Coordinates of C-alpha atoms in Angstrom, one line a residue:
M1 CA -56.8 7.2 -19.3
T2 CA -56.7 5.3 -16.0
R3 CA -54.6 2.5 -17.6
D4 CA -52.0 5.1 -18.8
L5 CA -51.9 6.7 -15.4
D6 CA -51.3 3.3 -13.8
T7 CA -48.5 2.4 -16.1
A8 CA -46.9 5.8 -15.6
T9 CA -46.8 5.4 -11.9
V10 CA -45.5 1.8 -11.7
P11 CA -41.9 2.6 -12.7
E12 CA -41.8 5.5 -10.2
A13 CA -43.0 3.2 -7.4
T14 CA -40.4 0.5 -8.3
E15 CA -37.5 2.9 -8.7
R16 CA -37.7 4.5 -5.2
P17 CA -36.8 1.3 -3.3
A18 CA -34.0 0.7 -5.7
R19 CA -32.7 4.2 -5.2
R20 CA -33.0 3.8 -1.4
T21 CA -31.1 0.5 -1.7
G22 CA -28.4 2.1 -3.8
W23 CA -27.9 4.9 -1.3
R24 CA -28.0 2.4 1.5
R25 CA -25.2 0.4 -0.2
I26 CA -23.1 3.5 -0.7
T27 CA -23.6 4.4 2.9
M28 CA -22.6 0.9 4.0
V29 CA -19.5 0.9 1.8
A30 CA -18.5 4.3 3.2
A31 CA -19.0 3.1 6.7
I32 CA -16.9 -0.1 6.4
A33 CA -14.3 1.3 4.0
G34 CA -10.9 1.6 5.6
P35 CA -8.5 -1.4 6.0
G36 CA -8.2 -2.2 2.3
L37 CA -8.2 1.4 1.1
V38 CA -5.8 2.5 3.8
A39 CA -3.4 -0.4 3.3
A40 CA -3.3 0.2 -0.5
N41 CA -2.9 4.0 -0.1
A42 CA -0.1 3.5 2.4
G43 CA 1.8 1.9 -0.5
N44 CA 1.8 5.3 -2.2
D45 CA 4.1 6.6 0.5
A46 CA 7.4 8.5 0.3
A47 CA 9.2 5.4 -0.9
G48 CA 6.4 4.5 -3.4
I49 CA 6.4 8.0 -4.9
A50 CA 10.1 8.0 -5.3
T51 CA 10.1 4.6 -6.9
Y52 CA 7.2 5.4 -9.4
A53 CA 8.8 8.8 -10.2
S54 CA 12.2 7.2 -10.8
A55 CA 10.5 4.6 -13.1
G56 CA 9.2 7.5 -15.2
S57 CA 12.4 9.5 -15.2
Q58 CA 14.6 6.5 -16.0
F59 CA 12.6 4.3 -18.4
T60 CA 9.8 6.7 -19.5
Y61 CA 6.8 4.5 -20.2
G62 CA 8.7 1.2 -20.2
T63 CA 7.3 -0.1 -16.9
L64 CA 3.6 0.5 -17.6
F65 CA 2.7 -3.0 -18.6
F66 CA 4.6 -4.4 -15.7
M67 CA 2.6 -2.1 -13.4
V68 CA -0.7 -3.5 -14.9
L69 CA 0.4 -7.0 -13.9
V70 CA 1.4 -5.7 -10.4
T71 CA -2.1 -4.1 -10.1
V72 CA -3.7 -7.5 -10.7
A73 CA -1.4 -9.1 -8.2
L74 CA -2.2 -6.4 -5.6
V75 CA -6.0 -6.9 -6.0
M76 CA -5.7 -10.6 -5.5
V77 CA -3.3 -10.4 -2.6
Q78 CA -5.4 -7.7 -0.7
E79 CA -8.6 -9.7 -1.3
M80 CA -7.1 -12.8 0.2
A81 CA -5.8 -10.9 3.2
V82 CA -9.2 -9.3 4.1
R83 CA -11.0 -12.6 3.4
L84 CA -8.9 -14.3 6.0
G85 CA -9.7 -11.5 8.5
A86 CA -13.4 -11.5 7.8
H87 CA -14.0 -15.2 7.8
T88 CA -11.7 -16.3 10.7
G89 CA -11.8 -13.2 12.9
K90 CA -8.0 -13.5 13.2
G91 CA -5.1 -11.5 11.7
L92 CA -2.5 -13.0 9.5
G93 CA 0.0 -13.2 12.4
A94 CA -2.3 -15.2 14.6
L95 CA -3.2 -17.6 11.7
I96 CA 0.5 -18.2 10.9
R97 CA 1.1 -19.0 14.6
E98 CA -1.8 -21.5 14.6
Q99 CA -1.1 -23.2 11.3
F100 CA 2.7 -23.3 11.1
S101 CA 5.6 -24.3 13.3
L102 CA 7.3 -22.0 15.7
R103 CA 10.3 -21.6 13.4
L104 CA 8.2 -20.7 10.4
T105 CA 6.2 -18.3 12.5
A106 CA 9.5 -16.7 13.6
L107 CA 10.6 -16.5 10.0
A108 CA 7.5 -14.6 9.0
V109 CA 7.8 -12.2 11.8
F110 CA 11.5 -11.6 11.2
C111 CA 10.9 -10.9 7.5
L112 CA 8.2 -8.4 8.4
L113 CA 10.3 -6.6 11.0
L114 CA 13.4 -6.5 8.7
A115 CA 11.4 -5.0 5.9
N116 CA 9.4 -2.6 8.1
T117 CA 12.5 -1.3 9.9
G118 CA 13.9 0.3 6.8
L119 CA 10.5 1.4 5.7
V120 CA 9.7 3.3 8.9
V121 CA 13.0 5.1 8.5
S122 CA 12.1 6.0 4.9
E123 CA 8.7 7.4 6.0
F124 CA 10.4 9.8 8.4
A125 CA 13.0 10.6 5.8
G126 CA 10.1 11.4 3.5
I127 CA 8.6 13.8 6.1
G128 CA 12.1 15.5 6.4
A129 CA 12.4 15.7 2.6
A130 CA 9.0 17.3 2.3
F131 CA 9.9 20.1 4.6
E132 CA 13.4 20.5 3.1
L133 CA 11.7 21.3 -0.2
L134 CA 10.1 24.3 1.7
G135 CA 13.5 25.3 3.2
V136 CA 12.9 23.8 6.7
P137 CA 15.7 21.6 8.0
K138 CA 14.7 18.0 8.8
W139 CA 16.0 18.1 12.4
A140 CA 13.4 20.7 13.1
V141 CA 10.4 18.7 11.9
I142 CA 11.1 15.0 12.3
P143 CA 11.0 14.8 16.1
P144 CA 7.7 16.8 16.4
A145 CA 6.2 14.6 13.6
A146 CA 7.3 11.5 15.4
I147 CA 5.7 12.7 18.7
L148 CA 2.5 13.7 16.9
L149 CA 2.1 10.3 15.2
W150 CA 2.9 8.5 18.4
A151 CA 0.4 10.6 20.4
L152 CA -2.4 10.3 17.8
V153 CA -2.2 6.5 18.0
L154 CA -1.7 6.1 21.8
F155 CA -3.9 8.9 23.1
G156 CA -6.1 10.0 20.3
S157 CA -8.5 8.3 17.9
Y158 CA -6.6 6.5 15.1
R159 CA -9.8 6.6 13.0
W160 CA -9.6 10.4 13.0
A161 CA -5.9 10.4 12.5
E162 CA -6.4 8.1 9.6
R163 CA -8.9 10.5 8.0
I164 CA -6.4 13.4 8.4
F165 CA -3.6 11.5 6.7
L166 CA -5.9 10.5 3.8
I167 CA -7.1 14.1 3.3
M168 CA -3.5 15.2 3.2
S169 CA -2.6 12.5 0.7
L170 CA -5.3 13.9 -1.7
A171 CA -2.7 16.3 -3.0
F172 CA -1.5 13.4 -5.2
F173 CA -4.7 13.7 -7.2
A174 CA -2.6 16.4 -8.9
Y175 CA -0.7 13.7 -10.7
P176 CA -3.6 12.6 -13.0
V177 CA -4.1 16.3 -13.9
A178 CA -0.3 16.8 -14.3
M179 CA -0.3 13.7 -16.5
I180 CA -2.9 15.2 -18.9
L181 CA -1.4 18.7 -18.9
G182 CA 2.0 17.2 -19.5
R183 CA 0.8 16.1 -22.9
P184 CA 2.3 12.6 -22.9
D185 CA 2.6 10.6 -26.1
W186 CA -0.7 8.8 -25.7
G187 CA 0.1 6.3 -28.4
A188 CA 3.2 5.3 -26.6
V189 CA 1.3 5.2 -23.3
G190 CA -1.3 2.9 -24.8
H191 CA 1.3 0.7 -26.4
H192 CA 3.3 0.2 -23.2
L193 CA 0.1 -0.5 -21.2
V194 CA -0.8 -3.6 -23.4
V195 CA 2.6 -4.7 -24.8
P196 CA 5.2 -6.3 -22.5
H197 CA 8.5 -4.5 -22.2
M198 CA 11.6 -5.8 -20.6
E199 CA 15.2 -4.6 -20.6
P200 CA 17.8 -7.3 -19.8
N201 CA 19.9 -5.2 -17.4
K202 CA 20.3 -4.9 -13.7
D203 CA 18.9 -1.4 -13.4
F204 CA 15.5 -2.4 -15.0
I205 CA 15.2 -5.5 -12.9
L206 CA 16.2 -3.6 -9.8
L207 CA 13.4 -1.1 -10.4
A208 CA 10.9 -3.8 -11.4
V209 CA 11.5 -5.5 -8.0
A210 CA 11.2 -2.2 -6.3
L211 CA 7.9 -1.6 -8.0
I212 CA 6.7 -5.0 -6.7
G213 CA 8.0 -4.1 -3.2
T214 CA 6.3 -0.8 -3.0
T215 CA 3.0 -2.0 -4.5
V216 CA 2.7 -5.4 -2.9
S217 CA 4.4 -4.7 0.4
P218 CA 4.3 -7.4 3.1
Y219 CA 3.0 -5.0 5.8
M220 CA -0.1 -4.2 3.7
Q221 CA -1.4 -7.8 4.0
F222 CA -0.8 -7.9 7.8
Y223 CA -2.4 -4.5 8.3
A224 CA -5.4 -5.2 6.0
A225 CA -6.3 -8.5 7.8
A226 CA -5.7 -7.0 11.3
G227 CA -7.7 -3.9 10.4
V228 CA -10.7 -6.0 9.4
V229 CA -10.5 -7.9 12.7
D230 CA -9.9 -4.8 14.8
R231 CA -13.1 -3.3 13.3
G232 CA -15.1 -6.3 14.4
A233 CA -16.1 -7.3 10.9
K234 CA -18.1 -10.6 10.4
P235 CA -18.3 -13.0 7.5
A236 CA -21.6 -11.4 6.5
D237 CA -19.6 -8.1 5.9
Y238 CA -17.2 -9.8 3.5
P239 CA -18.8 -8.5 0.2
L240 CA -18.4 -4.9 1.3
I241 CA -14.9 -5.6 2.8
R242 CA -13.9 -7.2 -0.6
A243 CA -15.2 -4.2 -2.4
D244 CA -13.1 -1.9 -0.2
A245 CA -10.0 -4.0 -0.8
V246 CA -10.4 -4.3 -4.6
L247 CA -11.4 -0.7 -5.1
G248 CA -8.6 0.5 -2.8
A249 CA -6.0 -1.6 -4.7
V250 CA -7.2 -0.3 -8.1
F251 CA -7.3 3.3 -6.9
A252 CA -3.8 3.2 -5.5
C253 CA -2.4 1.6 -8.6
V254 CA -4.1 4.1 -10.9
I255 CA -2.4 6.9 -9.0
S256 CA 0.9 5.0 -9.3
L257 CA 0.4 4.7 -13.1
T258 CA -0.3 8.4 -13.4
I259 CA 2.8 9.3 -11.4
I260 CA 4.9 7.2 -13.8
V261 CA 3.3 8.9 -16.9
A262 CA 3.4 12.4 -15.4
T263 CA 7.1 12.0 -14.5
A264 CA 7.9 10.4 -17.9
S265 CA 6.3 13.3 -19.7
A266 CA 8.1 15.9 -17.7
I267 CA 11.6 14.5 -17.1
G268 CA 11.5 11.1 -18.8
G269 CA 14.9 9.8 -20.1
T270 CA 17.0 11.9 -17.7
G271 CA 18.0 8.9 -15.6
P272 CA 17.5 8.0 -11.9
L273 CA 16.3 10.7 -9.6
D274 CA 18.8 12.3 -7.2
S275 CA 16.4 14.3 -5.0
A276 CA 12.8 15.0 -4.1
A277 CA 13.1 18.3 -5.9
Q278 CA 13.6 16.4 -9.2
A279 CA 10.4 14.4 -8.5
A280 CA 8.5 17.6 -8.0
E281 CA 9.4 18.7 -11.5
A282 CA 6.7 16.3 -12.8
L283 CA 4.1 18.6 -11.2
K284 CA 5.2 21.8 -12.9
P285 CA 2.7 21.4 -15.8
V286 CA -0.2 21.8 -13.4
A287 CA 1.4 23.7 -10.4
G288 CA 4.0 25.9 -12.0
Q289 CA 6.2 27.5 -9.5
N290 CA 4.1 25.9 -6.7
A291 CA 5.1 22.4 -7.8
E292 CA 7.5 21.9 -4.9
L293 CA 4.9 23.1 -2.4
L294 CA 2.3 20.8 -3.8
F295 CA 4.7 17.9 -3.9
A296 CA 5.8 18.6 -0.4
V297 CA 2.2 18.6 1.0
G298 CA 1.5 15.3 -0.8
L299 CA 4.7 13.7 0.3
L300 CA 4.1 14.8 3.9
G301 CA 0.6 13.4 3.9
A302 CA 1.6 10.1 2.3
S303 CA 4.6 9.7 4.6
A304 CA 2.5 10.5 7.7
L305 CA -0.1 7.9 6.8
A306 CA 2.5 5.2 6.2
G307 CA 4.5 6.4 9.2
A308 CA 1.6 5.1 11.4
V309 CA 0.4 2.2 9.3
V310 CA 3.8 0.5 8.8
P311 CA 4.8 0.2 12.5
L312 CA 1.2 -0.7 13.4
S313 CA 1.3 -3.6 11.0
A314 CA 4.4 -5.0 12.7
S315 CA 2.9 -4.5 16.1
Y316 CA -0.3 -6.3 15.0
A317 CA 1.8 -9.2 13.6
I318 CA 4.0 -9.7 16.6
G319 CA 1.0 -9.2 19.0
E320 CA -1.0 -11.9 17.1
A321 CA 2.0 -14.3 16.9
A322 CA 2.5 -13.9 20.7
G323 CA -1.2 -14.2 21.5
V324 CA -1.3 -10.9 23.5
E325 CA -3.7 -8.0 23.4
R326 CA -3.4 -5.9 20.3
S327 CA -5.7 -3.0 19.4
V328 CA -5.4 0.7 18.9
S329 CA -8.3 1.2 21.2
R330 CA -6.4 -0.3 24.2
S331 CA -4.3 1.6 26.7
F332 CA -0.6 1.1 27.2
R333 CA -1.4 -0.8 30.4
D334 CA -3.8 -3.2 28.5
A335 CA -1.5 -3.8 25.5
P336 CA 2.1 -3.1 26.5
L337 CA 3.8 -5.3 23.9
F338 CA 1.6 -4.0 21.0
L339 CA 2.0 -0.3 21.9
G340 CA 5.6 -0.7 23.1
L341 CA 6.6 -2.1 19.7
F342 CA 4.8 0.7 18.0
T343 CA 6.7 3.3 20.1
A344 CA 10.1 1.6 19.6
Q345 CA 9.7 1.6 15.8
I346 CA 8.7 5.3 15.8
V347 CA 11.7 6.2 17.9
L348 CA 14.1 4.2 15.8
G349 CA 12.7 5.4 12.5
A350 CA 12.8 9.1 13.5
T351 CA 16.4 8.8 14.9
V352 CA 17.9 7.1 11.9
A353 CA 16.1 9.4 9.5
M354 CA 17.8 12.4 11.1
T355 CA 21.2 11.1 10.0
P356 CA 22.8 12.3 6.7
V357 CA 21.3 9.7 4.3
D358 CA 20.7 9.8 0.6
V359 CA 16.9 10.0 0.7
I360 CA 16.1 8.8 -2.8
Q361 CA 18.5 5.9 -2.6
L362 CA 17.1 5.0 0.9
L363 CA 13.5 5.1 -0.4
I364 CA 14.2 2.9 -3.4
G365 CA 16.5 0.6 -1.5
T366 CA 13.8 -0.1 1.1
Q367 CA 11.4 -1.1 -1.7
V368 CA 13.9 -3.5 -3.2
L369 CA 14.1 -5.1 0.2
Q370 CA 10.3 -5.3 0.4
G371 CA 10.3 -6.9 -3.1
L372 CA 12.8 -9.6 -1.9
I373 CA 10.8 -10.4 1.2
S374 CA 7.3 -10.2 -0.4
P375 CA 7.4 -13.8 -1.9
I376 CA 8.0 -15.3 1.6
V377 CA 5.0 -13.5 3.1
L378 CA 2.8 -14.3 0.0
V379 CA 3.5 -18.0 0.3
Y380 CA 2.1 -17.9 3.9
L381 CA -0.9 -16.0 2.6
L382 CA -1.5 -18.4 -0.3
V383 CA -1.2 -21.5 1.8
L384 CA -3.6 -20.2 4.4
T385 CA -6.3 -19.2 1.9
N386 CA -6.0 -22.5 0.1
R387 CA -6.8 -24.5 3.3
R388 CA -10.4 -25.4 3.8
S389 CA -9.5 -26.2 7.5
V390 CA -9.0 -22.4 7.8
L391 CA -11.6 -20.9 5.5
G392 CA -14.0 -23.7 4.8
A393 CA -16.1 -22.9 1.8
A394 CA -14.4 -19.5 1.5
A395 CA -11.1 -21.1 0.6
N396 CA -9.5 -20.5 -2.8
G397 CA -11.2 -22.4 -5.6
P398 CA -9.1 -24.2 -8.3
R399 CA -9.0 -21.3 -10.7
Y400 CA -8.2 -18.7 -8.0
R401 CA -5.6 -21.0 -6.5
A402 CA -3.9 -21.4 -9.9
A403 CA -4.0 -17.6 -10.5
A404 CA -2.7 -16.8 -7.1
T405 CA 0.1 -19.3 -7.5
V406 CA 1.2 -17.7 -10.7
V407 CA 1.3 -14.3 -8.9
V408 CA 3.5 -15.7 -6.1
V409 CA 5.8 -17.6 -8.4
G410 CA 6.2 -14.5 -10.7
V411 CA 7.1 -12.3 -7.7
A412 CA 9.5 -14.9 -6.5
C413 CA 11.2 -15.2 -9.9
M414 CA 11.8 -11.5 -10.1
S415 CA 13.3 -11.4 -6.6
T416 CA 15.5 -14.4 -7.4
I417 CA 16.8 -12.8 -10.6
L418 CA 17.7 -9.7 -8.7
L419 CA 19.3 -11.7 -5.9
V420 CA 21.4 -13.7 -8.4
Q421 CA 22.5 -10.6 -10.3
T422 CA 23.5 -8.9 -7.0
V423 CA 25.6 -11.8 -5.9
L424 CA 27.3 -12.1 -9.3
G425 CA 28.0 -8.4 -9.1
W426 CA 29.7 -8.8 -5.7
L427 CA 31.8 -11.6 -7.3
G428 CA 32.7 -9.4 -10.3
L429 CA 30.9 -11.7 -12.7
A430 CA 28.1 -9.4 -13.8

């Protein structure tokens, strides 16, 4: 009897510490989660949603396998970025300045600024498009939105602003539901997830490069590394930081896949999108007549999140390259270059977004530009994570180095094909 009692109590005694450990780990992950998750989620911004929705409307399920490959690439890229931040205590811009020549540093910063300028404009255009779906003119909302974003970063707590933006972006959880209720051809979905599909035409390659650009955007790596540093993370925190980066990348790409499938099920085969209202059609299976409202709320939240993250990433990069103070916790007097650049990008983005532009073409076009520039930034990232002089034992091992090289070469090849096709088109040869 005593022996039975003893054996019955032993598992209970051993389980309690395990449960405590499990809850402690969850608490620690929740506490440190942020840079990786925010950077990846920022990719699902106005331009990202437009690109994914256009992929579904134009090629139905044809880009799903490509997106699986892009997901793997994003996981590896984000992991390398946060590993640099955690183990060196420096952002990507600072490491490029230390490890490369002045000209190569200037090239990296120029590429980021070039890509981010169009992207900031697209974020404010997305905010305007969200309100236009509700019948509110963009000139009435873009200036207040710009002032609000600027004030939240300069005078408020960016941590709280970040939480607000993420909560607003939760509206896009409607896409997995819309995907299911839209009754897609699950056989075709499964087939295109595992079987490669490629169409040898400029439109498909253009969209493929745009998918790379919106999913593996250069600013995401700069922000992820800088965010880790700004939070004061140490090498001992790396396992949790890595988990944040990997889970954030996977989560963002799963949402992207469901957007493609939901749009393909609702309006697949209708060709490229012409407006945000067409993209909202994909939500009608779950939202009915409220589809435009739901899409507008999600578009607003995603655009607001990226509207802060994108200019901050450029400010971090330039501040790091110049070796000056850069932190959202500093005042304008302490970090004039960092916060001045942030302010200038907000003003420029909001001003250009108020002009009569084709929103959908602007959004997709900025992602194509991101896709063309991504290989350049990824080369810097790969070289830095390969160097033991930078990361020591945390540098890429032989297998990881080979896999990361394949990712960079693959992205570069897609960008080169698009560039060649574009030049041939200008010459009337394609």
